[in-house]
CSV table of C-alpha atoms in Angstrom, one decimal:
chain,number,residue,atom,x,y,z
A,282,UNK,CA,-106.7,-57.1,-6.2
A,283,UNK,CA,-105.8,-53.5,-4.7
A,284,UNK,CA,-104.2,-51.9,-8.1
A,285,UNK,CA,-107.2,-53.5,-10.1
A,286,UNK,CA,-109.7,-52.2,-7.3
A,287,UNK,CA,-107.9,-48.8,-7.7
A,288,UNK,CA,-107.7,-48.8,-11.1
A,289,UNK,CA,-111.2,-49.2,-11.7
A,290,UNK,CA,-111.6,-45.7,-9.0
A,291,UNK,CA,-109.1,-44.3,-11.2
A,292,UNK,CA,-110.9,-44.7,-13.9
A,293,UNK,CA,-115.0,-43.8,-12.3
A,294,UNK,CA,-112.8,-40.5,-11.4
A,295,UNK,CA,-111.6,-40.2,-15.2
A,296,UNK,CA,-115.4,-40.6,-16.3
A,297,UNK,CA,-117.1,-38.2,-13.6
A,298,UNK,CA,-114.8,-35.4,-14.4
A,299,UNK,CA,-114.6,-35.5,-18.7
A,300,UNK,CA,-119.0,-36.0,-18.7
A,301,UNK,CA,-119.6,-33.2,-16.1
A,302,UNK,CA,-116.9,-30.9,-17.1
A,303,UNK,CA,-118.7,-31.1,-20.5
A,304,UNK,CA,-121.8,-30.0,-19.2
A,305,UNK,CA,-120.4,-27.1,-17.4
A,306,UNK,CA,-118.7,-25.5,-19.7
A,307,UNK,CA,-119.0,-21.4,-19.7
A,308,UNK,CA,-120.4,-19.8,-22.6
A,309,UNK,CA,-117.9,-17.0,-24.0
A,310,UNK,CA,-114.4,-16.7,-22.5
A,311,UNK,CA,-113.0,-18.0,-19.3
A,312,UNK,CA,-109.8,-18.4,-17.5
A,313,UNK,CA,-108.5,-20.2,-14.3
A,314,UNK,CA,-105.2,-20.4,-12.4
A,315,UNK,CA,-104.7,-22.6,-9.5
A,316,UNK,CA,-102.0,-23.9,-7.8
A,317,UNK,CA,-101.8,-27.4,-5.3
A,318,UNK,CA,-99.5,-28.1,-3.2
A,319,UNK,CA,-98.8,-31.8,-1.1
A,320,UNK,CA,-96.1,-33.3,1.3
A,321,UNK,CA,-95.2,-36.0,3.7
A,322,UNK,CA,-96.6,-38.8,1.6
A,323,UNK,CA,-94.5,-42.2,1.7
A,324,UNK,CA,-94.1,-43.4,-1.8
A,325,UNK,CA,-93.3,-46.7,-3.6
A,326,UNK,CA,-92.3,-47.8,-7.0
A,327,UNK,CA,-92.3,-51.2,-8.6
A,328,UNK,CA,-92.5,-53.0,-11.8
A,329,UNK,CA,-95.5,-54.6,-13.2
A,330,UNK,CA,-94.1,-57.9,-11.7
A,331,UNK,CA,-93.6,-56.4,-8.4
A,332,UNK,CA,-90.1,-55.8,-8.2
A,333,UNK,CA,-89.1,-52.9,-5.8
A,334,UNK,CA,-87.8,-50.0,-7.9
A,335,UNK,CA,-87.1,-47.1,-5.0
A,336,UNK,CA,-89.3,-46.1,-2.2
A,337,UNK,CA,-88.6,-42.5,0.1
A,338,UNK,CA,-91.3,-39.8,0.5
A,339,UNK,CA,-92.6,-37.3,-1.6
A,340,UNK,CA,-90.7,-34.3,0.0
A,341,UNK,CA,-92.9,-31.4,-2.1
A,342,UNK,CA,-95.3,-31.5,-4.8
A,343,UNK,CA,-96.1,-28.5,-6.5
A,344,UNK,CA,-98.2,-27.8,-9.2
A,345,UNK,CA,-99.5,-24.8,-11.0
A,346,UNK,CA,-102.7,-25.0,-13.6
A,347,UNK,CA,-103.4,-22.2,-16.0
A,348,UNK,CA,-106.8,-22.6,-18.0
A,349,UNK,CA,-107.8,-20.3,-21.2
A,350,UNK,CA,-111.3,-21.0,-23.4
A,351,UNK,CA,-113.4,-19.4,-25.2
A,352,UNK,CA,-116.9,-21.1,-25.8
A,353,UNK,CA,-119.4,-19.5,-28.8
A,354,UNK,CA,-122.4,-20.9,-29.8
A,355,UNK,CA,-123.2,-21.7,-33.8
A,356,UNK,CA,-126.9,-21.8,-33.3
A,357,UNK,CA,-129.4,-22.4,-30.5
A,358,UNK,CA,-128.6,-26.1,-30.1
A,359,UNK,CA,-124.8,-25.7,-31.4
A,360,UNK,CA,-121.1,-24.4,-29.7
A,361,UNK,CA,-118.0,-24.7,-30.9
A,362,UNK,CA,-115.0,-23.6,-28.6
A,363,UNK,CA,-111.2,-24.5,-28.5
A,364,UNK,CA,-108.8,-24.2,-24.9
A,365,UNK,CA,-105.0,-23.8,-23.8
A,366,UNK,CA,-103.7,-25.3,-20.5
A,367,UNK,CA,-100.1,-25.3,-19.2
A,368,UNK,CA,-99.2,-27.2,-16.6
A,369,UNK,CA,-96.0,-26.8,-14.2
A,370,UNK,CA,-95.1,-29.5,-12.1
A,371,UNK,CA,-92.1,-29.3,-9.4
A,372,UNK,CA,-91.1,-32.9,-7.6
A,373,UNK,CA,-88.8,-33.1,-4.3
A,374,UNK,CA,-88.8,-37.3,-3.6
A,375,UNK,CA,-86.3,-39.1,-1.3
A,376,UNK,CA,-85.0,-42.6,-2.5
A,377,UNK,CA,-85.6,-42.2,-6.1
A,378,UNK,CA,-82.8,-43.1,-8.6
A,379,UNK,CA,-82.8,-39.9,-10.8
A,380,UNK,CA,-80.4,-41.5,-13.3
A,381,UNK,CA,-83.2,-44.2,-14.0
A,382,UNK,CA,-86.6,-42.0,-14.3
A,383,UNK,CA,-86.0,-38.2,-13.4
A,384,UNK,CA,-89.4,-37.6,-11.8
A,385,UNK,CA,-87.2,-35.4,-9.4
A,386,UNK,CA,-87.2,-32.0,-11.5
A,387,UNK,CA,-89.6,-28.9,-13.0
A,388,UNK,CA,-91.4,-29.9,-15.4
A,389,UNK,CA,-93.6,-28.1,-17.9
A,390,UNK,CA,-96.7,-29.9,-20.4
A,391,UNK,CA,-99.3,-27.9,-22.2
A,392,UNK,CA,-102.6,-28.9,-23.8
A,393,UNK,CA,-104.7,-27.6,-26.9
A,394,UNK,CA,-108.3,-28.5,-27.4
A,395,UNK,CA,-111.2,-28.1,-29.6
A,396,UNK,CA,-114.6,-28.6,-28.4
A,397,UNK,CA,-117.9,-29.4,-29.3
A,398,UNK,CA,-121.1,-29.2,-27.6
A,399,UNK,CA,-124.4,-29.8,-28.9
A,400,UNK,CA,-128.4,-29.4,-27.1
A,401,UNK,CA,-131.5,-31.3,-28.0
A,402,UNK,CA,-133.9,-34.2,-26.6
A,403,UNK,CA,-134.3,-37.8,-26.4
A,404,UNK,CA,-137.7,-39.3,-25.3
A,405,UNK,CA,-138.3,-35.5,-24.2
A,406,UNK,CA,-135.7,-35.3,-22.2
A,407,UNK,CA,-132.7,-33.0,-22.1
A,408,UNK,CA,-129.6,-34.2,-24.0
A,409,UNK,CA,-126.0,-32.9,-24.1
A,410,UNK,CA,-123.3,-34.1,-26.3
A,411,UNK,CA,-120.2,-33.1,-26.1
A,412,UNK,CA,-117.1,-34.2,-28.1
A,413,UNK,CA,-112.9,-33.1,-27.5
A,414,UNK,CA,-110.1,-33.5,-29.6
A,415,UNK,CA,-107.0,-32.4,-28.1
A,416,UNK,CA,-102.8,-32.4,-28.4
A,417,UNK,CA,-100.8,-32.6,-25.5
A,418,UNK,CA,-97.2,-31.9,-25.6
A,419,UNK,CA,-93.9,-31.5,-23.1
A,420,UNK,CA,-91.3,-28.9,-24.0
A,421,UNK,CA,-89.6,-32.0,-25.8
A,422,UNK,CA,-92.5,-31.0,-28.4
A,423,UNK,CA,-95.9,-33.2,-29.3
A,424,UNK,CA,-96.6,-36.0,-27.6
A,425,UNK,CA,-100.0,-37.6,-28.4
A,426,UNK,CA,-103.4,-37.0,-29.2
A,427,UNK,CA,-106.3,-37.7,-27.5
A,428,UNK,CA,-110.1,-37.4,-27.7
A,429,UNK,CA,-113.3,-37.9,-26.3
A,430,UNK,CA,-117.0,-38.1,-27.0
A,431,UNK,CA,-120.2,-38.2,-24.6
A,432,UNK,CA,-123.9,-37.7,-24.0
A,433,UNK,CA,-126.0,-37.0,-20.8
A,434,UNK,CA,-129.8,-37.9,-20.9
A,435,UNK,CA,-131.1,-36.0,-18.0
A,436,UNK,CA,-133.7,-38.4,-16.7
A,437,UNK,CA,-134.8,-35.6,-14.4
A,438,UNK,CA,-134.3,-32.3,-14.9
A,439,UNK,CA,-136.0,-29.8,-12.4
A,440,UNK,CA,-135.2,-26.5,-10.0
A,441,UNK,CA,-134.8,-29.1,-7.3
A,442,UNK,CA,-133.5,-32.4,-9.0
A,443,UNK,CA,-131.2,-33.1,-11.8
A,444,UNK,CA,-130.2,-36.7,-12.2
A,445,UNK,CA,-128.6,-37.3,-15.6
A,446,UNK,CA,-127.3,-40.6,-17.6
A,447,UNK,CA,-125.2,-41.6,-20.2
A,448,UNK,CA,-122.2,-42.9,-22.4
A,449,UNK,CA,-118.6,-41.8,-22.6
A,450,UNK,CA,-116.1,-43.1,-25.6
A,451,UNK,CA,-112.5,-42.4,-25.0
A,452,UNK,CA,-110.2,-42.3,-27.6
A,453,UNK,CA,-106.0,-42.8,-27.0
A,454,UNK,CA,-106.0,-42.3,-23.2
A,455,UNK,CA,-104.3,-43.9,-20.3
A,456,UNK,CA,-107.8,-45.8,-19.6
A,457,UNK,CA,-107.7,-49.2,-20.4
A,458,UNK,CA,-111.2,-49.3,-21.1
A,459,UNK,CA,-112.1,-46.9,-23.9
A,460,UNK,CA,-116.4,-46.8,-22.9
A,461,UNK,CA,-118.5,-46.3,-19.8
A,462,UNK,CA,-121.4,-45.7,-18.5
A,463,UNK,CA,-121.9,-42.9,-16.2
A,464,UNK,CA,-124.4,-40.7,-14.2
A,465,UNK,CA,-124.4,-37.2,-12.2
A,466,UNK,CA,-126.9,-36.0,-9.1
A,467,UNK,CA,-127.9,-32.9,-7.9
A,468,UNK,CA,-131.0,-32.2,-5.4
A,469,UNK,CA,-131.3,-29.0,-3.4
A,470,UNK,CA,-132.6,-29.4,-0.2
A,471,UNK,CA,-133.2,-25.7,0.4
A,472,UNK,CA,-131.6,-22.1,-0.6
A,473,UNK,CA,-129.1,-22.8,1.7
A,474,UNK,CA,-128.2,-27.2,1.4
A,475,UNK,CA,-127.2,-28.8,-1.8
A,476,UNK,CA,-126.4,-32.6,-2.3
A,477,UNK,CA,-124.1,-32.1,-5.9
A,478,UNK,CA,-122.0,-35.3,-7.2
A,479,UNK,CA,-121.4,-33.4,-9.8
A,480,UNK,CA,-117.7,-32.0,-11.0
A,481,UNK,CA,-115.2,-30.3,-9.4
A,482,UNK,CA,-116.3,-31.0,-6.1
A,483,UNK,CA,-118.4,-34.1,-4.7
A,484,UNK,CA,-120.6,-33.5,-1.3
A,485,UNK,CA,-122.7,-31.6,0.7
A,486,UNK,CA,-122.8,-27.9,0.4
A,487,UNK,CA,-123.9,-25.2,2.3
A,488,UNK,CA,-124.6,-21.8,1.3
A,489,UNK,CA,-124.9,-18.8,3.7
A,490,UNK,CA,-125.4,-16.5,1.1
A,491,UNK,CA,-124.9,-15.6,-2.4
A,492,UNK,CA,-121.0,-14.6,-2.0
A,493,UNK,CA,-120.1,-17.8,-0.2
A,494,UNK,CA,-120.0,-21.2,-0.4
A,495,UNK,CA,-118.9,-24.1,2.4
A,496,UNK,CA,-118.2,-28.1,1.2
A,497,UNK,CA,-117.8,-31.5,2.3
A,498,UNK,CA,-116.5,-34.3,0.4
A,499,UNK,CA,-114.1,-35.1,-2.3
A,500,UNK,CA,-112.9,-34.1,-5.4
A,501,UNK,CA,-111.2,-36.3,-8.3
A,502,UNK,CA,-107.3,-34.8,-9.8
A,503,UNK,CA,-104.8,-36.2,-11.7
A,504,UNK,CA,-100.9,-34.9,-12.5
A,505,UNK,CA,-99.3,-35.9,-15.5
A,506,UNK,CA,-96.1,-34.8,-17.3
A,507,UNK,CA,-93.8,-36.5,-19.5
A,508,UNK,CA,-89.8,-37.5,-18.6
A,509,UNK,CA,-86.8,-38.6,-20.6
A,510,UNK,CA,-85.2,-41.2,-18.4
A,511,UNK,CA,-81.3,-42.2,-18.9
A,512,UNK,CA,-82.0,-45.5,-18.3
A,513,UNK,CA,-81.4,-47.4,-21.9
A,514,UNK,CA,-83.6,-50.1,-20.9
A,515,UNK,CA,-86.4,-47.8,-20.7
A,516,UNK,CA,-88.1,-45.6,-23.6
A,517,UNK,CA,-86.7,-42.5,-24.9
A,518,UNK,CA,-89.8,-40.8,-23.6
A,519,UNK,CA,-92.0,-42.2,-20.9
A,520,UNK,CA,-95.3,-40.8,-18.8
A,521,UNK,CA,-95.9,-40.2,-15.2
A,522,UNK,CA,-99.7,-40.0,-14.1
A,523,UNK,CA,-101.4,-40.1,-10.7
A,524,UNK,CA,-105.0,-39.8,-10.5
A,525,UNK,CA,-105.9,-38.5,-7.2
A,526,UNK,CA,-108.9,-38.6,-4.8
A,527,UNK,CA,-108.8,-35.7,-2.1
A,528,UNK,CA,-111.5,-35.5,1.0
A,529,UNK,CA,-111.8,-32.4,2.5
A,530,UNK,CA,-113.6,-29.3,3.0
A,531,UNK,CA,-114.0,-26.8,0.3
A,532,UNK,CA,-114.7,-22.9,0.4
A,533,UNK,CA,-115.8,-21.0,-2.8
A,534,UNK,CA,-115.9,-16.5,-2.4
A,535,UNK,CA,-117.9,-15.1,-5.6
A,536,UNK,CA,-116.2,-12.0,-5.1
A,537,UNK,CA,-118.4,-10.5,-8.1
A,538,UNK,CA,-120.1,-12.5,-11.0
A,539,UNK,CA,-117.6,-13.3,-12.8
A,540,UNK,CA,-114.7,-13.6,-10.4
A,541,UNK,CA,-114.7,-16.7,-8.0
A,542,UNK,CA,-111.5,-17.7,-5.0
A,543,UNK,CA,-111.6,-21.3,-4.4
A,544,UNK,CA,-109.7,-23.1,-1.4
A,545,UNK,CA,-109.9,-26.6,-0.3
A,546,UNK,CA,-107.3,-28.6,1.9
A,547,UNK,CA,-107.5,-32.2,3.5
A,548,UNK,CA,-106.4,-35.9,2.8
A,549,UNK,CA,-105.0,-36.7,-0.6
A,550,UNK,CA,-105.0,-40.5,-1.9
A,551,UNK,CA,-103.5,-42.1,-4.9
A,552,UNK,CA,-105.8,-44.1,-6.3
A,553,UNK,CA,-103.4,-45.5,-9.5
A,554,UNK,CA,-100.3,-43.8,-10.8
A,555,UNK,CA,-96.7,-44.7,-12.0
A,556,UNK,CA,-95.0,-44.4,-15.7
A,557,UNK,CA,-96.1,-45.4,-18.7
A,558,UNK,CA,-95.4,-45.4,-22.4
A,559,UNK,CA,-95.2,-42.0,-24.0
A,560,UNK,CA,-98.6,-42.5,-25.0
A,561,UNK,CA,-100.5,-43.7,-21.5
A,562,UNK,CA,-101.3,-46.7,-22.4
A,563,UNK,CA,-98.6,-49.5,-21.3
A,564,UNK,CA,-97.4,-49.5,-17.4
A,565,UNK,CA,-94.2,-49.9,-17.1
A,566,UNK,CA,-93.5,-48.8,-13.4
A,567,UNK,CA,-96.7,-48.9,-10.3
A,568,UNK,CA,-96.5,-45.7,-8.1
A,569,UNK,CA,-97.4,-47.5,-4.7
A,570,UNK,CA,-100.4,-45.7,-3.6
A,571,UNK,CA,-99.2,-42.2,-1.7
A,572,UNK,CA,-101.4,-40.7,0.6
A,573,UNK,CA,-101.3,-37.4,2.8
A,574,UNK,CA,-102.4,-33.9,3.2
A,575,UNK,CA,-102.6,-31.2,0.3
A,576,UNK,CA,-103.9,-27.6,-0.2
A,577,UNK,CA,-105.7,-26.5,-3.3
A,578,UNK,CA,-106.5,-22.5,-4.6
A,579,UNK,CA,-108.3,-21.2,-7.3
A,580,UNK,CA,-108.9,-18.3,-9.0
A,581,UNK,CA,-111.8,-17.8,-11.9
A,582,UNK,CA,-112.4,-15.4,-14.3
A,583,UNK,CA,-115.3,-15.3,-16.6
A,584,UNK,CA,-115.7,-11.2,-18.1
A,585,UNK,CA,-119.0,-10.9,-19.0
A,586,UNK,CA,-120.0,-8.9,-22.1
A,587,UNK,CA,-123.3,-7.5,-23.7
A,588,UNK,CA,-122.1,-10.5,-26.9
A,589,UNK,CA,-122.4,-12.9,-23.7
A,590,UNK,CA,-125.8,-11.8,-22.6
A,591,UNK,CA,-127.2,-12.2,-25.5
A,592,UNK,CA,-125.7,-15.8,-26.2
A,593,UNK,CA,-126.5,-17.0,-22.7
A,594,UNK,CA,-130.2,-15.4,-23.5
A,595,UNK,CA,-130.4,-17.5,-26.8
A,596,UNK,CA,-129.3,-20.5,-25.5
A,597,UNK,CA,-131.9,-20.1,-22.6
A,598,UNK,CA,-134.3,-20.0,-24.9
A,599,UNK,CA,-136.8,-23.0,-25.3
């Protein structure tokens, strides 16, 4: 009942994050860097039936993020944009038989994407689609492709409230159930208090002025990387994944319009994770649920140009 309770978290997580990061996607270029880092958290690993693989503690986990897009629009209603991430992922555990799965190492994934985004109403009401098709690879070379399609009817959509609803199709993913429904909230109370469970971070925020921003709540993560166990009875190529819900407090410095720091600590929790096939789909080992605290920073970089004026301008546009 727990992995199937978690599972379904897991996957709410999943949804939340693809539909809002759609739309919030910035017009022109952008680029991110962020590193997380999380320790002390007791680990288990078992097979599907149960059967105790290893157990220790997660000694260090390390992970560095770097984001590149460029997003340009086609006409008022239409953008087009493609976007590079590499990811670098270092694992210290205790206990874990590294002649079975080799989770204990560096490792290094990267992900290509081309994205689509288009504007327009339903029942005169705001609509955004949004569609991804994307190739993710380990330094072994290509491992799968993946995609994604969805739409948000924003049922309300003014300066104080925006309350928006809609599908999400998922195509060659590690969720086990390829379409959802979903919805995103936001209400601002006043200049300074914001309800937003919205994406990245879910909670209460104040605002003491324009350069900074303080949070409560939780955010939704997940680590993935791929691994070439030695164990024969295993696949040549298998995937780890852990998708992650963090409480905490979160603090946001607009240093100048287009350069934001980001910091957040608190409690990490594993909500599902272990390996799977190559391609995320099967289970073969459960990752037992580790909890404990992490740290999070964030750095983001959007250069604004007169080319982006005039696109954010046009898109404003009614």
């Amino acid at each position: 009942m727990n992995k199937k309770r978690n599972f379904l978290l897991a996957m709410l997580a999943t949804t939340f994050c693809t539909i809002a990061c759609a739309q919030s996607i910035p017009i022109g270029l952008h680029m991110q860097a962020e590193v997380n880092s999380a320790t002390s958290e007791h680990y288990v690993l078992e097979t599907r039936d149960d059967e105790r693989i290893a157990s220790g503690d997660l000694k260090e986990n390390v992970r560095a993020r770097l984001n590149v897009g460029y997003m340009m629009p086609v006409s008022k209603k239409l953008m087009l944009g493609l976007s590079a991430r590499y990811d670098y992922n270092n694992e210290h555990l205790s206990g874990l038989p590294d002649e079975e799965v080799l989770i204990d190492d560096n490792h290094h994934s990267f992900k290509g994407s081309m994205n689509v985004m288009y504007r327009s109403q339903l029942w005169n009401k705001p609509l955004v689609v949004f569609a991804n098709i994307g190739m993710d690879a380990s330094h072994w070379g290509v491992e799968r492709f993946s995609g994604m399609g969805a739409a948000l009817l924003m049922l309300k959509a003014t300066r104080e409230t925006q309350f928006g609803v809609g599908p999400l199709v998922m195509i060659n993913t590690t969720s086990r159930l390829p379409f959802l429904f979903v919805a995103t909230y936001r209400h601002v109370y006043s200049p300074q208090w914001t309800l937003n469970l919205n994406y990245p971070f879910f909670g209460m925020q104040y605002t003491p002025s324009q350069k900074h921003t303080i949070a409560g709540g939780f955010a939704f993560d997940a680590d993935y990387y791929w691994v070439r166990p030695a164990n024969e009875e295993l696949p040549k190529t298998v995937f780890f994944r852990r998708s992650l819900l963090r409480t905490g407090i979160n603090y946001d410095f607009r240093v100048s319009p287009t350069l934001t720091f980001m910091a957040q600590t608190g409690w990490e929790y594993t909500m599902a994770g272990g390996l799977y096939t190559a391609s995320g789909r099967h289970l073969i080992y459960d990752l037992n649920h580790p909890n404990g605290p992490y740290a999070h920073l964030r750095v983001s970089f959007r250069p604004e140009s007169k080319l982006t004026k005039k696109i954010q301008a046009m898109m404003n546009q009614r």
